[in-house]
mmCIF file of C-alpha atoms in Angstrom:
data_model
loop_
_atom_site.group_PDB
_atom_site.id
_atom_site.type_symbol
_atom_site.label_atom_id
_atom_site.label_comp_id
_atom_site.label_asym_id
_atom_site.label_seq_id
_atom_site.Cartn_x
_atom_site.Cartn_y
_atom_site.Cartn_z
ATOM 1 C CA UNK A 273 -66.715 13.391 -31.623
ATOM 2 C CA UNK A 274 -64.030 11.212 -29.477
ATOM 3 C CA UNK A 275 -61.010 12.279 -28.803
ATOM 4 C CA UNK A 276 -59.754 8.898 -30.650
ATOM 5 C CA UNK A 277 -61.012 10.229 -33.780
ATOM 6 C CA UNK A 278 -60.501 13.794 -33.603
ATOM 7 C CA UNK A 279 -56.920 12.975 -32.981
ATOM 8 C CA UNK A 280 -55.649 9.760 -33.673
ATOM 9 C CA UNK A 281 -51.569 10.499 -34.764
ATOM 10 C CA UNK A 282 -51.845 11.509 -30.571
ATOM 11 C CA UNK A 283 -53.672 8.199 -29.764
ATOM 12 C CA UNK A 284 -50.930 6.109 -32.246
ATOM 13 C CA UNK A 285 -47.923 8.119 -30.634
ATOM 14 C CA UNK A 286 -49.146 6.922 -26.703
ATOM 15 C CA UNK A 287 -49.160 3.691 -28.017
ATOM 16 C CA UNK A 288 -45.831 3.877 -29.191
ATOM 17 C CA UNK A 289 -44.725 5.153 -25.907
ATOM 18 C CA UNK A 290 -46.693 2.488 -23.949
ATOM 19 C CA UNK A 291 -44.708 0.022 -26.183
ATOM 20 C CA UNK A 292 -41.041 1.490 -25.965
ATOM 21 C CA UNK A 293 -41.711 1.550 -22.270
ATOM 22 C CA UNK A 294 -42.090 -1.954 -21.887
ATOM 23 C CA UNK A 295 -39.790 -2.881 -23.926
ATOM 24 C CA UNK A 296 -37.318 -0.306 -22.169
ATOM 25 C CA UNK A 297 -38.640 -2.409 -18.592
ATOM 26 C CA UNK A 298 -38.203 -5.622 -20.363
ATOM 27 C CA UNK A 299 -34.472 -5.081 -20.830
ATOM 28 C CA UNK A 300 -33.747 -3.649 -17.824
ATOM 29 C CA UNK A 301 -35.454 -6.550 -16.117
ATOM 30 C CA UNK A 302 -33.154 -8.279 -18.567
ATOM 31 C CA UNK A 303 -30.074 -6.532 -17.536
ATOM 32 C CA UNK A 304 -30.903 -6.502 -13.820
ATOM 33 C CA UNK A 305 -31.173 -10.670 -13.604
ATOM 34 C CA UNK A 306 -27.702 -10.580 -16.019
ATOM 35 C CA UNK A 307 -26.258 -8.590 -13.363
ATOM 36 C CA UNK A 308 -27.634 -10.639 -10.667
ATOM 37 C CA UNK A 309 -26.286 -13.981 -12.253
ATOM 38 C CA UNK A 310 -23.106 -12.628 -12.170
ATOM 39 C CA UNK A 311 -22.481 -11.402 -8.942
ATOM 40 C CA UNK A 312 -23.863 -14.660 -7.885
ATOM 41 C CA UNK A 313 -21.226 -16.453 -9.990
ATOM 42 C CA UNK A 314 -18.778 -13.896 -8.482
ATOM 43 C CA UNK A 315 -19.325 -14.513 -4.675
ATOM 44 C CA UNK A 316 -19.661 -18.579 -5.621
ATOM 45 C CA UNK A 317 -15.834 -18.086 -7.182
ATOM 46 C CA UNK A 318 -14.862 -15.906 -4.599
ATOM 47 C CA UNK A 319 -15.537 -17.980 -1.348
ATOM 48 C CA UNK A 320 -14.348 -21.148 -3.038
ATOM 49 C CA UNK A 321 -11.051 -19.616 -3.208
ATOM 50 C CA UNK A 322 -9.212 -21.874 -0.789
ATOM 51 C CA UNK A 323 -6.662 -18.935 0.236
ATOM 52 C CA UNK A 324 -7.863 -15.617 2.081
ATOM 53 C CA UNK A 325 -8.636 -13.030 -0.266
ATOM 54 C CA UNK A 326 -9.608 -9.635 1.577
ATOM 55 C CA UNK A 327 -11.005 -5.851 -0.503
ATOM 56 C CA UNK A 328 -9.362 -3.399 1.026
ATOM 57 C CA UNK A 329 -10.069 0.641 0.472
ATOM 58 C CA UNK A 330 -6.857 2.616 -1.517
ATOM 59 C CA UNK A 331 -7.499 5.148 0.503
ATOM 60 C CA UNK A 332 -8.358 4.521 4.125
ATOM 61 C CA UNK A 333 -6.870 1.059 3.885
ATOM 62 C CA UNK A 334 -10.154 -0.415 5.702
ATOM 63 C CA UNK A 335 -11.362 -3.877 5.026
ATOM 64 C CA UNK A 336 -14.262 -3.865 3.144
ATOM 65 C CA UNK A 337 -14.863 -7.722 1.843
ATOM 66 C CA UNK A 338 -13.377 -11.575 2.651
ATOM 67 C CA UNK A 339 -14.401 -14.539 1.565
ATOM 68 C CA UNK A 340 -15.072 -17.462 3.655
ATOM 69 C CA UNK A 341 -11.993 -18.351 4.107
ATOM 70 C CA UNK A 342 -10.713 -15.784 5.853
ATOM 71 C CA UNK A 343 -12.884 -15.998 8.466
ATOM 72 C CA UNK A 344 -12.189 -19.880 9.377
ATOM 73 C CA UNK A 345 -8.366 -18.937 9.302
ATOM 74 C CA UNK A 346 -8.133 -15.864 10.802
ATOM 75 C CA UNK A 347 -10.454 -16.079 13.201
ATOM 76 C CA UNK A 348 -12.578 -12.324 12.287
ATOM 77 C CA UNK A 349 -16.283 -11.836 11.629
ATOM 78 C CA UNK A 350 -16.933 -9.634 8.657
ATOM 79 C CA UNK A 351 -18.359 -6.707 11.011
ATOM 80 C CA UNK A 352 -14.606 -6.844 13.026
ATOM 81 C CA UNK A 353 -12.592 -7.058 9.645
ATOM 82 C CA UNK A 354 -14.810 -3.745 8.111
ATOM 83 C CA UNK A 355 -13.264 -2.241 11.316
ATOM 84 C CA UNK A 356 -9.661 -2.903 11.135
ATOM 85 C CA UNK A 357 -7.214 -2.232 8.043
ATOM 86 C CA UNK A 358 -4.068 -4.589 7.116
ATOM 87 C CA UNK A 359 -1.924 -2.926 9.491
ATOM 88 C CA UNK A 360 -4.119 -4.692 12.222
ATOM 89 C CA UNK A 361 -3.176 -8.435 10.968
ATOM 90 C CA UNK A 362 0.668 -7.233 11.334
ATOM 91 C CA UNK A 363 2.967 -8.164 14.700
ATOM 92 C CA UNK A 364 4.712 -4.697 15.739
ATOM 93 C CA UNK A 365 7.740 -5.624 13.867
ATOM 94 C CA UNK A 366 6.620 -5.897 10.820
ATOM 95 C CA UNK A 367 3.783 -2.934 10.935
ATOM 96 C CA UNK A 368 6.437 -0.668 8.917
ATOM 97 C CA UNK A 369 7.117 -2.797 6.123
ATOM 98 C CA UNK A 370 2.918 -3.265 5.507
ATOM 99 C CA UNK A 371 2.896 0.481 5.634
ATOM 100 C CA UNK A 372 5.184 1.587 3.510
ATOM 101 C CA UNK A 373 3.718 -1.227 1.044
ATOM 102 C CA UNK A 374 -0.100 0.046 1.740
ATOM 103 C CA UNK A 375 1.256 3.369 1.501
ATOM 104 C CA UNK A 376 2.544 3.524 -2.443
ATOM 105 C CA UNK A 377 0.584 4.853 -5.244
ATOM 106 C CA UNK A 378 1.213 1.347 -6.904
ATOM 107 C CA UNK A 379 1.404 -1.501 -4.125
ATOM 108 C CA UNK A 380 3.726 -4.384 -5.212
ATOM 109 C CA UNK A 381 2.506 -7.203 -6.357
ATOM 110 C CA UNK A 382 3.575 -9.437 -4.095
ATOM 111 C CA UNK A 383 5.116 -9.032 -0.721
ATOM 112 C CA UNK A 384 5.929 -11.838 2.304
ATOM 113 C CA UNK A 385 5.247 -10.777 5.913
ATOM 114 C CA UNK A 386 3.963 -12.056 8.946
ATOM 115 C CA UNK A 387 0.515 -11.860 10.332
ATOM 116 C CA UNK A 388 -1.337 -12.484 13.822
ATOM 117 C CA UNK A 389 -4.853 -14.428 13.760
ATOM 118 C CA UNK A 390 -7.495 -13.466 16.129
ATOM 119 C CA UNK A 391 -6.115 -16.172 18.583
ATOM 120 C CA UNK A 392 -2.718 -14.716 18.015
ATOM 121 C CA UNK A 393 -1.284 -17.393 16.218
ATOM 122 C CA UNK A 394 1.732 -16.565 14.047
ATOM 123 C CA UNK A 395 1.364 -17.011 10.015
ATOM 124 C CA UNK A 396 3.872 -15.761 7.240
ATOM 125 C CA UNK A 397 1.618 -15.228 3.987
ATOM 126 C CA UNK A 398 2.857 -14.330 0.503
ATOM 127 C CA UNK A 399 0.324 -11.421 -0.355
ATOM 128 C CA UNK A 400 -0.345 -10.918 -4.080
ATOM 129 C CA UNK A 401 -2.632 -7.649 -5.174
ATOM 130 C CA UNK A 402 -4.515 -6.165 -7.734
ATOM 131 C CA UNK A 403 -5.927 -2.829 -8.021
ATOM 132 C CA UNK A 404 -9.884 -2.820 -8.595
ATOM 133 C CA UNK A 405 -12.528 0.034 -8.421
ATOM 134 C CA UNK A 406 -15.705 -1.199 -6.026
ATOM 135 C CA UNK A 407 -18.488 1.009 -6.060
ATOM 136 C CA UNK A 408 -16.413 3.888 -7.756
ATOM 137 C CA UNK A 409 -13.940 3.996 -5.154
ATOM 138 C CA UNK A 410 -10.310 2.931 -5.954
ATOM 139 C CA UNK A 411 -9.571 -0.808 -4.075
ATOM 140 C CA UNK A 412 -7.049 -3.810 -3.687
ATOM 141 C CA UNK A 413 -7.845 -7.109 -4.280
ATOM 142 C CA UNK A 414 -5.712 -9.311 -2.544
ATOM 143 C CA UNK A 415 -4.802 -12.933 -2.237
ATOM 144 C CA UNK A 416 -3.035 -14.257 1.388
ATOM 145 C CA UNK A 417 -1.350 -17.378 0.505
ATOM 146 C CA UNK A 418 0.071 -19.160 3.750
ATOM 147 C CA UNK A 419 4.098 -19.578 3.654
ATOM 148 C CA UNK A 420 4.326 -20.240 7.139
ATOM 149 C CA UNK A 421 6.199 -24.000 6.079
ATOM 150 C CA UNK A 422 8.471 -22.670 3.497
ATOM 151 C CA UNK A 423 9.346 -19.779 5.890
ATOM 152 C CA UNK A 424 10.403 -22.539 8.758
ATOM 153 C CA UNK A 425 12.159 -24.549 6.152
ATOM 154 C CA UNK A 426 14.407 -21.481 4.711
ATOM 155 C CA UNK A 427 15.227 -20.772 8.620
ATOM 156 C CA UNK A 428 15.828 -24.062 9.492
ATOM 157 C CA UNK A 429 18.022 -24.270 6.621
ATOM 158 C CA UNK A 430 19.376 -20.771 7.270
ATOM 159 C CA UNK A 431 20.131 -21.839 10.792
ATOM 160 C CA UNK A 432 21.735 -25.168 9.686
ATOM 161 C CA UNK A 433 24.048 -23.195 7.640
ATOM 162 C CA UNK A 434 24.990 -21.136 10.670
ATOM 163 C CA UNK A 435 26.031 -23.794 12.789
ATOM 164 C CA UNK A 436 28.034 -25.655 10.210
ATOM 165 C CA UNK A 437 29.840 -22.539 8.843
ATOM 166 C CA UNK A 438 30.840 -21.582 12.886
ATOM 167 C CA UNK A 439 31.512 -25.717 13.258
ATOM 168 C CA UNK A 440 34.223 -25.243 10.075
ATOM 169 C CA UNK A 441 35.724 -21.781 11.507
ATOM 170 C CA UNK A 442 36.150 -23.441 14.872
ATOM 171 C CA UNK A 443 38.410 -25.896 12.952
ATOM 172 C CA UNK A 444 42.270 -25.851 12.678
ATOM 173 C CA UNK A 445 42.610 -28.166 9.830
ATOM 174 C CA UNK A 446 42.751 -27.142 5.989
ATOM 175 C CA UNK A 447 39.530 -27.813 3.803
ATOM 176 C CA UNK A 448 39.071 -28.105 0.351
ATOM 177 C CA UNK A 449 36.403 -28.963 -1.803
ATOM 178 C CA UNK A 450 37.796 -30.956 -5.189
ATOM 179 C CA UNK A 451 35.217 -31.712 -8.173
ATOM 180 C CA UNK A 452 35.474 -35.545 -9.618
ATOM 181 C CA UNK A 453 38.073 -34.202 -11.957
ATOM 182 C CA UNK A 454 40.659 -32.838 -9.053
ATOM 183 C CA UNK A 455 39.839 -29.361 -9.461
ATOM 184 C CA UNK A 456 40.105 -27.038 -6.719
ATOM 185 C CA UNK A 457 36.231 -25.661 -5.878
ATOM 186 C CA UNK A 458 36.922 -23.894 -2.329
ATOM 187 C CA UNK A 459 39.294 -23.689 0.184
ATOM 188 C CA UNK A 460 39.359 -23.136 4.296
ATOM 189 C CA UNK A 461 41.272 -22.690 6.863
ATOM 190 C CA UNK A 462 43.665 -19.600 8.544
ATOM 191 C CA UNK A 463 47.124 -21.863 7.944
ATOM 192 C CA UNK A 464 48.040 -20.816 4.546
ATOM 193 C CA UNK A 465 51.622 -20.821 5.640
ATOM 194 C CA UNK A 466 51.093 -24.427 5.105
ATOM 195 C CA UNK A 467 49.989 -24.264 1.577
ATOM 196 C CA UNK A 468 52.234 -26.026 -1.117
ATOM 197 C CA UNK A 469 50.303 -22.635 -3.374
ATOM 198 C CA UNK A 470 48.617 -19.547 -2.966
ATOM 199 C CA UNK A 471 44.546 -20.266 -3.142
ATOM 200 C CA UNK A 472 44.506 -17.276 -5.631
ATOM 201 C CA UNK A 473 46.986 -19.759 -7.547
ATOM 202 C CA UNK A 474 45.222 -23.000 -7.069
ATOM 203 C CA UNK A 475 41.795 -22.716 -7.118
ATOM 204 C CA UNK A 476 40.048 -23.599 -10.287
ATOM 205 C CA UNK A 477 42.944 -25.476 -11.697
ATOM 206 C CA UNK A 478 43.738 -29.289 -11.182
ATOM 207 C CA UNK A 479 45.564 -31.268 -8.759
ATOM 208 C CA UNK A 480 47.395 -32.323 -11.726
ATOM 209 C CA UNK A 481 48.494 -28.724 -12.543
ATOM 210 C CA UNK A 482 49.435 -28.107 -8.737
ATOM 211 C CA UNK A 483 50.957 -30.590 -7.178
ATOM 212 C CA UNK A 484 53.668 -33.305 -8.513
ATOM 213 C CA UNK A 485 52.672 -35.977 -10.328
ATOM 214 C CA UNK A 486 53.184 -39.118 -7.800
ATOM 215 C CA UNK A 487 50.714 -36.834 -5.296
ATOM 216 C CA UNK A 488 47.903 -35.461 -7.865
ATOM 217 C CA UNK A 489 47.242 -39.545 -9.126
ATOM 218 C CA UNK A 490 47.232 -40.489 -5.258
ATOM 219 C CA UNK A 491 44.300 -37.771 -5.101
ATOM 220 C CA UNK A 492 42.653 -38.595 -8.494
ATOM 221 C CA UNK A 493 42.536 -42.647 -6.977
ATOM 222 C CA UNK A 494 41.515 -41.186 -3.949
ATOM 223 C CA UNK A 495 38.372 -39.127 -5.394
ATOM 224 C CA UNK A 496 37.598 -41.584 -7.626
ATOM 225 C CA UNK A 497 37.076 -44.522 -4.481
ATOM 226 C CA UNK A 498 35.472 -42.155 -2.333
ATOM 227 C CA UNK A 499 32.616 -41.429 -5.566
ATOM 228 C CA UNK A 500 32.129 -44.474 -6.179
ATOM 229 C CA UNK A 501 31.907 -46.540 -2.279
ATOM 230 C CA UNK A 502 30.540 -43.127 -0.526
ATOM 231 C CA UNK A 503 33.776 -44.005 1.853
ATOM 232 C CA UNK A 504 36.259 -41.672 3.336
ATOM 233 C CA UNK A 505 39.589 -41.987 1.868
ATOM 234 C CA UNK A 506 42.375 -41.056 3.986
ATOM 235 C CA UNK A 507 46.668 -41.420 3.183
ATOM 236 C CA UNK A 508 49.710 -40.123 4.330
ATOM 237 C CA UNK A 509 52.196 -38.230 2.546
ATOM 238 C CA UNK A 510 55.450 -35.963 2.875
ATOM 239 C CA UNK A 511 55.328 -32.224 1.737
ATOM 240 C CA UNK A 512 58.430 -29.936 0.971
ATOM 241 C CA UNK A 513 58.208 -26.089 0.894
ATOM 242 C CA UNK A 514 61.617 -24.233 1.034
ATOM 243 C CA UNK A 515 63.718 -26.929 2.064
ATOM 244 C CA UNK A 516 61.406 -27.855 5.179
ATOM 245 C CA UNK A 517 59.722 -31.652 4.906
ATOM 246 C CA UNK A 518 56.518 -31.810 6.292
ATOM 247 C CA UNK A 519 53.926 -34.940 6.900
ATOM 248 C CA UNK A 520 50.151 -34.718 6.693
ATOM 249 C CA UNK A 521 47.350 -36.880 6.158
ATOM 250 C CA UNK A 522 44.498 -36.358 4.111
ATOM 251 C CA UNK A 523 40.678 -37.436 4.562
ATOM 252 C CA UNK A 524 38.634 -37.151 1.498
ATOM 253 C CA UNK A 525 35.021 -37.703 2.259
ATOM 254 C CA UNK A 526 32.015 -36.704 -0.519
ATOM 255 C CA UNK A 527 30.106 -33.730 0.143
ATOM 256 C CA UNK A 528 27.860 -33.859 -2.892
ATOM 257 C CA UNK A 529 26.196 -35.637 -5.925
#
């Protein structure tokens, strides 16, 4: 007799087998192209990104993906980045602060430093991080977003601020800054022998409640002109401190909305 009908539980039990196999082949085919598809839809999302965005190793700190980006800004082919580590994007003065960022368990999430492109060319980027796992290995994502304009702007501002603070010191005159309402904001100047108060005395209270009356609505008329033409002011008047009579003119120009 054949086998098929001396034992056919064995014959129905291959077939079974033959079955769940390719089924089991069928969804791993399955899973495979779903897998496929969406590592396709990740390196699509990835090199649109219009800033860098580098894969760096926890551990060794090594490069180990970029999109396409990176490569028209910086200047690196993949093979050179896979080579170097984020230290190697840093000018010497700033190779200290990268490390001790790098170096942390948990990096920060965002930290502003300058780099060097392959040409050399100075950049300051904003770099914001995430911690991923690639290929079981512990890994930072992270985005370099170019601040090189704002950086220039906040020194040129920074700078601006320099030269007009040593511009004021240099001056003999008295300052003060007055609100619309007379109120005293600031004050400046190295002549406080001069003073009709004592700034701790003065400032944040009125013209009104400092000087007499005649003078505080000269100033009030004053502010209120200056406001509203955008022109200096400027009047004469007579100041008496312990018996002495003094005479000083006053320029109000406006400093501010």
């Amino acid at each position: 007799q054949g086998l098929d009908e001396r034992h056919p539980q064995l014959l129905l039990r291959l077939d079974e087998l033959r079955r769940g196999l390719l089924h089991d082949a069928e969804r791993r085919r399955e899973a495979e192209s779903a897998l496929q598809q969406s590592e396709a839809k990740y390196r699509a999302l990835f090199h649109r990104i219009a800033d860098p965005v580098v894969v760096f190793d926890k551990l060794t700190h090594r490069f180990l993906d970029c999109n396409e980006s990176m490569f028209g800004i910086y200047g690196f082919s993949l093979d050179e980045l896979r080579s170097m580590t984020l230290l190697d994007l840093a000018p010497p003065e700033e190779m200290d602060k990268v490390a001790r960022s790098i170096d942390l368990h948990d990096m920060p999430e965002s930290i502003a430093c300058a780099h060097l492109t392959r040409r050399g060319r100075r950049r300051w980027v904003e770099i914001q991080s995430r911690e991923i796992e690639l290929q079981g290995r512990p890994a930072w994502i992270s985005v370099l977003h170019d601040i090189t304009e704002r950086k220039r702007a906040e020194d040129a501002l920074r700078g601006s601020e320099m030269r007009h603070r040593a511009l004021l010191d240099a001056m003999p005159d008295m300052m003060f800054r007055l609100d619309s309402r007379g109120v005293y904001l600031d004050f400046k100047g190295d002549r406080s022998k001069l003073l009709y108060a004592d700034p701790a005395q003065f400032l944040g209270r009125s013209v009104q409640e400092i000087l007499p009356p005649d003078q505080a609505q000269r100033i009030l008329a004053d502010i209120g002109s200056t406001l509203a033409t955008g022109l200096s002011q400027v009047f004469d008047y007579e100041m008496g401190k312990a018996g002495q009579i003094t005479h000083r003119e006053v320029r109000f120009t406006k400093c501010a909305e």
